[in-house]
Amino acid sequence: MTDAVISSGHDDETAAEAAERALDEKTFGFWIYLMSDAIIFALLFATFVVMSHNPAAGSASHTLFRLPDTFAKTILLLASSTTLGCSTAATATGQRWRTLAWLGATFLFGLGFVTMEISEFYGMAVAGAGPWRSGFLSAFFTLVGTHAIHVSIGLVWIVLSGCEVTSRGLNPFVVSRLYRLGLFWHFLVIVWIGIFSFVYLPEIL
Amino acid sequence: MLGKLTIDALPFYSGIAMAGALVVVSGVLGVAALVTWLGRWRYLWSEWLTSLDHKRIGIMYVTLALVMLVRGFIDAMMMRTQQAVALDSDGYLPPGHFDQIFTSHATIMVFFVAIPFLTGLFNVVVPQQIGARRLAFPFMNSVSLWLTAAGAALVMSSLVIGKFSTAGWNAYPPYSEAQFSPDVGVDYWIWAILVSAVGSMLTGINFLVTIVKRRAPGMRLMMMPLFTWATLCTSILMVFAFPALIVAASLLGLDRYLGMHFFTDGDGGNVMNYVSLFWIWGHPDVYILILPAFGIYSEVVATFSGRRLFGYESLIYSTAAITALSLVVWLHHFLTMGSGADVNAFFGQAAPLIAIPTVVTIFDWLFTMYRGRVQFTVPMLFTLGFIVTFVVGGMTGALLAVVPVDIHDTTFLVAHFHNLLIPGALFGYFAGYQYWFPKAFGFRLEEKWGRRAFWAWIVGFCLAFIPLYILGFMGMPQHLNRYYTPGWQPYLIVAECGAFFILCGIIFLAVQLATSIRDRAALAVPTGDPWDARTLEWATASPPATYNFAVVPHVNGIDSWWTMKQAGTAARKPGQFHDILMPDNSGTGVVLGAMSFVFAFAMIWQIWWLAAVGALGIFAALLSQTFRDHAEHRIPASEVEAIESRRILAPALVSGAPT
Ligand code: HEM
Ligand SMILES: [Cu+2]
């Protein structure tokens, strides 16, 4: 299908160049997406801050949050961030199985985080402090829940990436997707640090 | 099994509602029957619905906008008629129905007319203006289109199944909460907004990346045509603003579905939070609608004055300044979250600030015309119509800030709003539609009916809205479905006459389209450049080949097509052709849109199993697309050469295929 003879020239984009450019654009586009996602989180934060002045019918928050749990969740997420960093390093040197192993570790830590999150939510709901209880609790559940949903999507993404690395190896497309997965995940860790410092810490201290 | 959906959802309760439902259903069936009769399903599917070609996606966007314009206008007509007759009487519409209509009118006009119209024009024009062959993310573009279409379909279905919201287009709580609006109307609003807002956000990302990354070699930012500049700024605003709308609608949904207390009365809810969130989006959105129109006016003025835009750089700075100021108000609403910020701030303090770049812009246009030889074509008429009405409207806007009488929440506001959005946005899109039609189809729109349409619109606009300014001063509140002040009625009857003129305007546009298709051979534009235009989009064939540019041009200044024509390089046949990589078609976007519709519809009626089906469908569609890396085909150089030589040797042949 290719007319190789007339296809060499200055403005002709080879398939490799086109692919490289596409990946560059995807990365840039993903950064912009992350920015708009950051706006969503910022708005949820702002809503939470406004609502937290008015706990109304809900129980006061310092009786709701338990320091050890929150601490454990933070550790889990930070650990997952580190293991994902290791996975990226392995990718950079083309080590497929190491990439996979570290991805697996990240998945486990992430799963631990989400599990703890769900049990916290469940515990609160059972204790009569569900999101329908007060504006404050609605804002809390929505902010933290939106983060947890993001992490869950990240988990699905990790599984899919794992399958892809196994079946296709580390080709440039896969590597680029892993890179964006990393951006997404580290972004979520940063959001969590925000949640930890603005939602949990003030109540615990 | 069917959630809240029962036989009562069908509009047997009112003859008018039934008629509306029948029109929608027979319209859909009629189109389906027509396509079947013509045997065109396969063609429609493979050439249009699944196309990732930005020109075709753009044409589909504009088609959606025009169809929805008719719907939105029928709503307007019904309201005008109600107000014209409802003195001391009920009129012909029950109050609940009137409220549905003004909610759906405004929702449709903003989300399903203005946004698709401007997005469609971006699609057709911008890649060609910057010398690109495609958008950065062609598949995502198709997703945006089909999400927008799904949102529009949701609003249309509410005519047939159930009712639409009665809570106004901004759905202010607490009225929009489940306590006061227990039926599905507000849910229809929420899901239509959510689905289409995601589409608009993706559009913003797409055009931002395309303009930053895909400009022709040599085209620096300060060489971009003004429409491209407007698109860039609009995209930035979309990326910033739409998340706020998504959050506002979602939190309202959480209140309604899960009994949360974001915006309820009591239990720690805070209504002002919603108002802030809504205007974090709403305020920039006014500029999202207006900036593209300004960009179009700039192109039209330059082309039909036959000269370089006066103050080209100051026009760019004005566009950027308007964008920057909208981001400032964005931030302002953000920082005053929940404190009940004055949501009419725009009509107050912000207006004078924004007025400065606007005035600069208008003077630049006037100087361009003054120094040039103006051709009064239809796009130019719309531009002039805009300048006159907008200047007058701007002064009344200034009045809002200074007059002592309280005209807030009166019809003054309605008039002011429409003055911003009809001449300030819609006329711009009409100008763009007339101007770029030959670009997209290879033949011009015929002038006579175009002129008539313009005059009908402008006269109709003045008749329909000047009375509302006056009524505002007389203290008539907005959203009235009946009244007891005889003095208002004459003005409302004049406004009704205005609406009839606008109706003629719409009919004339349809006639113009029909006669132009009929006479397309006579109206053909074989050279592809009917207006002797200046910017790069006219360097391609009209209609363009899928790849737009056989050879990507090298740009070294503004108005590069004009420069090429002056230098005599425009008609030069490229010496060499290359293979070109273009994206394959994909049906996944359609599937995603359809599944989003199913999901949203199921959520509205709380049919949980169907919602699960929709969600799985969305997931599967995404999955099938995510890992496809080689969704491109190669157009061999010989084929490119064949297409291009046809264009140069027998251009009439190319433009003779205007399907
Ligand atoms: C084509 C002719 C149009 C007519 C005759 C018309 C008429 C009306 C009428 C009668 C109302 C209700 C006012 C009230 O509640 O008292 C209204 C509201 C509204 N219209 Fe239009 N309209 C037209 C076009 C448009 C367009 C093109 C847009 C937007 C792009 C638009 C956006 C709105 C909005 C946002 C509202 C709600 C205003 C509010 O709630 O304060 N309209 N229109
Ligand atoms: Cu504002």
Coordinates of C-alpha atoms in Angstrom, one line a residue, chain A residues 1-15 18 21-22 24-30 32-33 35-37 39-44 46-47 50-51 54-57 131-142 156-157 160-161 164 168 171 173-174 177, chain B residues 133-137 201 205 208-210 212-215 239-241 243-247 251 254-255 258-263 266-270 273 277 280 330 334 337-338 550-552 576-581 619 623 626-630 632 634 636-639 641:
Chain A
M1 CA 0.0 0.0 0.0
T2 CA 2.9 2.4 0.5
D3 CA 4.3 4.4 -2.3
A4 CA 7.7 4.6 -0.8
V5 CA 9.3 6.4 -3.7
I6 CA 7.3 9.6 -3.5
S7 CA 6.9 9.5 0.2
S8 CA 10.2 10.7 1.4
G9 CA 10.5 14.4 2.0
H10 CA 10.7 17.1 4.6
D11 CA 7.0 17.4 5.6
D12 CA 6.3 13.7 5.4
E13 CA 5.6 12.3 8.8
T14 CA 6.8 8.8 9.2
A15 CA 4.7 6.4 11.2
A18 CA 3.4 10.3 14.0
R21 CA 3.8 13.1 18.3
A22 CA 0.6 11.4 19.3
D24 CA 3.4 13.7 23.3
E25 CA -0.1 15.1 22.7
K26 CA -1.7 12.5 24.9
T27 CA 0.6 13.4 27.8
F28 CA -0.1 17.1 27.4
G29 CA -3.9 16.4 27.1
F30 CA -3.7 14.3 30.2
I32 CA -5.0 19.3 31.2
Y33 CA -7.4 16.7 32.2
M35 CA -6.0 20.2 35.9
S36 CA -9.8 20.1 35.4
D37 CA -10.0 17.1 37.8
I39 CA -10.6 21.9 39.9
I40 CA -13.3 19.4 40.7
F41 CA -11.5 18.4 43.9
A42 CA -10.8 22.0 44.8
L43 CA -14.5 22.8 44.5
L44 CA -15.3 19.8 46.7
A46 CA -14.3 24.5 49.2
T47 CA -17.7 23.0 49.7
V50 CA -18.0 25.9 54.0
M51 CA -20.1 23.1 55.2
N54 CA -22.2 24.0 60.2
P55 CA -22.3 20.4 61.4
A56 CA -26.0 20.8 62.2
A57 CA -27.6 17.5 63.2
P131 CA -24.0 11.2 54.4
W132 CA -27.8 11.8 54.7
R133 CA -27.3 12.9 58.3
S134 CA -26.1 16.5 57.8
G135 CA -24.6 18.9 55.3
F136 CA -21.2 18.5 56.9
L137 CA -21.3 14.7 56.5
S138 CA -22.6 14.9 52.9
A139 CA -19.6 17.1 52.1
F140 CA -17.2 14.7 53.9
F141 CA -18.5 11.6 52.2
T142 CA -18.6 13.2 48.8
V156 CA -8.9 -1.1 37.4
W157 CA -6.4 0.7 35.3
L160 CA -5.5 -3.5 32.7
S161 CA -2.0 -2.2 32.4
E164 CA -1.1 -5.3 28.7
R168 CA 2.4 -6.9 24.7
N171 CA 6.3 -1.0 23.7
F173 CA 2.4 2.9 23.7
V174 CA 2.4 0.8 26.8
R177 CA 0.1 4.7 29.2
Chain B
R133 CA -4.8 17.6 9.1
R134 CA -6.8 16.5 12.1
L135 CA -7.5 17.2 15.7
A136 CA -5.2 15.9 18.4
F137 CA -7.8 13.4 19.6
M201 CA -15.0 19.6 28.8
I205 CA -9.1 19.8 26.2
L208 CA -6.5 23.4 23.5
V209 CA -4.1 20.6 22.7
T210 CA -4.7 20.8 19.0
V212 CA -1.0 24.3 21.0
K213 CA 0.6 21.3 19.4
R214 CA -0.7 21.0 15.8
R215 CA -0.1 24.4 14.2
V239 CA -11.6 23.5 30.8
F240 CA -11.9 25.8 33.8
A241 CA -15.6 26.3 33.9
P243 CA -15.9 21.2 36.2
A244 CA -17.9 23.6 38.3
L245 CA -21.1 22.8 36.5
I246 CA -20.4 19.1 36.8
V247 CA -19.9 19.5 40.6
L251 CA -24.2 17.5 44.3
L254 CA -26.7 13.5 45.5
D255 CA -29.2 15.5 47.5
L258 CA -29.2 9.8 48.4
G259 CA -30.9 12.3 50.6
M260 CA -27.8 14.3 51.3
H261 CA -27.9 17.9 52.6
F262 CA -25.7 20.0 50.3
F263 CA -28.4 22.5 49.4
G266 CA -31.9 23.0 57.3
D267 CA -29.8 20.0 58.3
G268 CA -26.7 22.0 57.6
G269 CA -27.4 22.6 53.9
N270 CA -26.3 25.7 52.2
N273 CA -23.1 27.1 47.7
L277 CA -20.9 26.7 42.0
I280 CA -18.3 29.7 38.7
W330 CA -14.3 32.6 38.1
F334 CA -14.7 30.5 44.0
M337 CA -18.1 30.3 47.9
G338 CA -21.2 30.0 50.1
A550 CA -1.8 17.5 0.7
V551 CA 1.3 19.3 1.7
V552 CA 1.3 21.1 5.0
Q576 CA 5.8 16.0 -4.5
F577 CA 3.2 14.0 -2.6
H578 CA 3.5 11.9 0.4
D579 CA 1.6 9.1 2.2
I580 CA -0.8 10.6 4.7
L581 CA -1.9 8.9 7.9
F619 CA -17.1 0.5 30.4
L623 CA -12.2 -0.7 27.1
T626 CA -8.2 2.3 25.2
F627 CA -5.8 -0.2 24.0
R628 CA -6.1 0.5 20.2
D629 CA -2.9 2.1 19.2
H630 CA -3.0 1.7 15.4
E632 CA -5.0 4.8 11.5
R634 CA -2.4 5.3 5.2
P636 CA -0.9 6.4 -0.4
A637 CA 0.8 9.3 -2.1
S638 CA -0.5 8.3 -5.5
E639 CA -4.1 8.6 -4.2
E641 CA -1.8 13.0 -6.1

